[in-house]
Amino acid sequence: MSQTLSITFTMFLILTACAAPTSALTPTPQPSPQPTAITETPDPKLTPIPSPTLFTFPTAESGQPLPAGAYDPGTYVISDIWVDPINGDDTRAGFPQDQAVRTLAEAWNRIPQGAPLNETGYRINLLPGTYTPEYTPNYWESRYGSAQFPIIIQPAGSNGTVTLPSVNIYDVRYLYIFGINFQSENDVFHCEKCDHILLRDVTIAGALLGSTQEAVKFNQSQNIFIENSTISGGWDNAVDFVAVQYGHVLDSEIFGSGDWCMYAKGGSAYLRVEGNEFHSCGTGGFTAGQGTGFQFMVAPWLQYEAYDVKVVNNIFHDLEGAAFGVNGGYNILIAYNTAYRVGRRSHVIEVAFGGRSCDGQPGDEGRERCDEYAAQGGWGNSLIPDGNNYVRIPNHNVFIYNNLIFNPDGYQSQWQHFFIPGPAPVSGGVPAPVTADNNLVIKGNVIWNGPAGHPLGVDDTTGCAAENPTCNPTQILSENAINTVKPELIAPDSGDYHLLNRLNVTPAVIPPFVWEIGTVPQGNLDNSVPTDRDGHPRTNSDNAPGAYLERWLVWLSLLFG
C-alpha cells in the first residue's frame, strides 16, 4: 500500500486550501445561555409536527445542471424543521423559520427513530454557519424515510453556506443531503447499512496528512448516489465503497488521497462512475475491486470484488499510479475515459487480482462469518492473515475500450504500459485456473506514453500471453494505437482536456456482456456509451476515443474544408 509521502507537498498545500472554511460563513455559534426562568414553551417532544407539504423535487441551482441520469426523487411529502445556530432555541417548535431550533442534533431527534415514516418526511433547513460537534448528532441512527416520505438536509440559503463536522450514519434510509460542506481532520462522512442516500452538490474535505483514512466511506449499503460533489483527503482513499450495490457517482471531483482516489470493492455491484474528475492521488484514480476482509461482505455477492461496474467519460490526471484498474472484477467496463500525466510509478492501466482474507484474530466479533460465507459458496478462507495466505480473486469479462491516455513529453510510466499478472495459486474455493485475464478485451485505445519501444508489460510470463485468444501482445498492438498517434489537448494544464487534433482513430464497437452467475442478480449487460462527457451524442460518423468527441474539429472541416 502506498505511503502518504508519495504525494507531493505542493498538492498537500492545494488540498489544505480547498479544505479551508470560507469567510462567508457566520462565526461558530456558541452554546445557548441557560434560562433563568421556566418558560411556557411546550416540551419539544410533545410539539406537533408541521403540516406536511406535497413537494416535487426542484431543479438544481442556477448554473448547476443535473448530470444525465441523475437520481430523481420524484414527488414526496415533507414537513420543514428550521435550525438557526445563532438565534434558535431547542425548546421551540422548529417551524416556521422564526421558531427555529438551535442545533441540528435537536432537529434530527424530532424525526421518529426505529420506525418507517408513514405520515410525513422531514426537511431540515440549516441557517448559515459552521456547526461544531456539539451542535450535531453524535450518531445518526435508524431513521427510516421512504420515497414518499424522505429525510432532507439542506442549507436554508445557497449551497456552501453551511459547514458540518464529521458524521457517522448507521441504518438510515432515504436521506438526501444537498449543498452542505463537511470538513474534518478525521474520517469525514461514514454511512453503514444505509439505503437510498443521495449526496448532491456537497463538498467533503478531509486531511491528507493526519487522521483521515477516507473522506467518504459507504459499507454494506445499497442505492448510493453521489452527484456534482467535491470530495478530497485521506491517507487511504477519498471515496471507499465496500459491499455497496446499486448507485452511481456522477460529475464529481475526487482527489487528494494517498492510495486510489476511489475504489468499489467487497462485492460492490451495479454502479456507474461517469463524468468525474479523478486526480492527485497515489496508487491511482479508480479501481473496480481491490482487497476485502471476507466477513465484511454481504450475500450473495461473495465471490468477485466487484460486479457490473461501468467507468465511462471520466477525466484522470496527475496520478502517480495507474489511471484506472480492475482487481477481481466481473463484467467491468472501462470506456471512453481521458487520462493525462498518469502512471509515473509503474504503469498506466492495471488488471490484477483482488485479495480476500479473514481479518482479525480467532474469537473476534464477526469473524465467524468467514466460514459461513465459504459454506455458501463464497471465495475466501478463515486463516489468520500472514500477508501471503490471502485468496487471489480473478477477473472475468473486463472490457477496456476506446480510452485516451496521453503522457506529454518528459512524463511517462516508469516501467511499462500495462500491469496484468500471470496465473495465481488456487485457494479459497476459487475454481482453477485463477487468472486476471479471462475474457479481458483491450481495444480501440489511444496510448501515448514514453518512447516507441516502451514495454507493453505483457509477455509469456504475465497475463495476456500469446495463447490468450482475447488479449495477447499481437492483438493489443494491432487493435490499439500505442505510441503511434500523438494526441494534442487544448489546455490540459489549465483543465481543458478536449482534443485539439484529429486522431483519425475509429473507436471499437463494444459488445454487450453476458451474465453467467446464477447466484447473483443479473447486472446491466448493455455497454453502450451514447454521449460524450459534454452530452453530445456518439454516432457511427461522429465518435472518438476519450471522454470528448472531436465535434468542433468536424465543424471546422465542414466550414473551411
PDB file of C-alpha atoms in Angstrom, residues 108 111-117 122 124 137-147 149-153 167-177 189-199 218-224:
ATOM      1  CA  TRP A 108     -32.599  15.151  13.977  1.00  0.00           C
ATOM      2  CA  ILE A 111     -37.529  12.551  13.423  1.00  0.00           C
ATOM      3  CA  PRO A 112     -39.005   9.298  14.790  1.00  0.00           C
ATOM      4  CA  GLN A 113     -36.372   6.612  15.315  1.00  0.00           C
ATOM      5  CA  GLY A 114     -36.611   2.927  14.523  1.00  0.00           C
ATOM      6  CA  ALA A 115     -39.935   3.007  12.647  1.00  0.00           C
ATOM      7  CA  PRO A 116     -40.776   3.765   8.992  1.00  0.00           C
ATOM      8  CA  LEU A 117     -42.108   7.266   8.392  1.00  0.00           C
ATOM      9  CA  TYR A 122     -38.739  15.860   7.065  1.00  0.00           C
ATOM     10  CA  ILE A 124     -34.131  20.191   7.879  1.00  0.00           C
ATOM     11  CA  PRO A 137     -25.807  14.346  16.315  1.00  0.00           C
ATOM     12  CA  ASN A 138     -23.133  12.149  17.810  1.00  0.00           C
ATOM     13  CA  TYR A 139     -24.528   9.126  15.944  1.00  0.00           C
ATOM     14  CA  TRP A 140     -27.063   9.367  13.114  1.00  0.00           C
ATOM     15  CA  GLU A 141     -29.001   6.144  13.569  1.00  0.00           C
ATOM     16  CA  SER A 142     -32.101   4.248  12.436  1.00  0.00           C
ATOM     17  CA  ARG A 143     -34.187   6.851  10.659  1.00  0.00           C
ATOM     18  CA  TYR A 144     -36.366   5.169   8.054  1.00  0.00           C
ATOM     19  CA  GLY A 145     -37.507   7.518   5.333  1.00  0.00           C
ATOM     20  CA  SER A 146     -39.070   6.301   2.104  1.00  0.00           C
ATOM     21  CA  ALA A 147     -39.531   7.520  -1.446  1.00  0.00           C
ATOM     22  CA  PHE A 149     -41.513  10.423   2.983  1.00  0.00           C
ATOM     23  CA  PRO A 150     -37.770  11.153   2.673  1.00  0.00           C
ATOM     24  CA  ILE A 151     -35.395  12.963   5.011  1.00  0.00           C
ATOM     25  CA  ILE A 152     -33.686  16.024   3.514  1.00  0.00           C
ATOM     26  CA  ILE A 153     -30.898  18.158   4.945  1.00  0.00           C
ATOM     27  CA  VAL A 167     -20.819  12.440  10.527  1.00  0.00           C
ATOM     28  CA  ASN A 168     -21.270   8.769  11.351  1.00  0.00           C
ATOM     29  CA  ILE A 169     -24.514   7.351   9.965  1.00  0.00           C
ATOM     30  CA  TYR A 170     -25.908   3.878  10.612  1.00  0.00           C
ATOM     31  CA  ASP A 171     -29.033   2.138   9.332  1.00  0.00           C
ATOM     32  CA  VAL A 172     -30.644   5.169   7.683  1.00  0.00           C
ATOM     33  CA  ARG A 173     -32.897   5.120   4.628  1.00  0.00           C
ATOM     34  CA  TYR A 174     -33.842   7.745   2.066  1.00  0.00           C
ATOM     35  CA  LEU A 175     -31.590  10.538   3.279  1.00  0.00           C
ATOM     36  CA  TYR A 176     -30.915  13.309   0.759  1.00  0.00           C
ATOM     37  CA  ILE A 177     -28.204  15.886   1.525  1.00  0.00           C
ATOM     38  CA  PHE A 189     -18.572  11.021   6.087  1.00  0.00           C
ATOM     39  CA  HIS A 190     -19.310   7.401   7.005  1.00  0.00           C
ATOM     40  CA  CYS A 191     -22.529   5.543   6.255  1.00  0.00           C
ATOM     41  CA  GLU A 192     -23.015   1.874   7.209  1.00  0.00           C
ATOM     42  CA  LYS A 193     -26.021  -0.280   6.337  1.00  0.00           C
ATOM     43  CA  CYS A 194     -27.657   2.643   4.580  1.00  0.00           C
ATOM     44  CA  ASP A 195     -30.157   2.654   1.740  1.00  0.00           C
ATOM     45  CA  HIS A 196     -31.077   5.365  -0.774  1.00  0.00           C
ATOM     46  CA  ILE A 197     -28.574   8.032   0.209  1.00  0.00           C
ATOM     47  CA  LEU A 198     -28.176  10.987  -2.144  1.00  0.00           C
ATOM     48  CA  LEU A 199     -25.267  13.423  -1.846  1.00  0.00           C
ATOM     49  CA  PHE A 218     -20.106   3.604   2.451  1.00  0.00           C
ATOM     50  CA  ASN A 219     -20.186  -0.014   3.545  1.00  0.00           C
ATOM     51  CA  GLN A 220     -22.854  -2.732   3.420  1.00  0.00           C
ATOM     52  CA  SER A 221     -25.199  -0.251   1.761  1.00  0.00           C
ATOM     53  CA  GLN A 222     -27.415  -0.032  -1.307  1.00  0.00           C
ATOM     54  CA  ASN A 223     -28.668   2.672  -3.662  1.00  0.00           C
ATOM     55  CA  ILE A 224     -25.909   5.197  -3.052  1.00  0.00           C
TER      56      ILE A 224
END
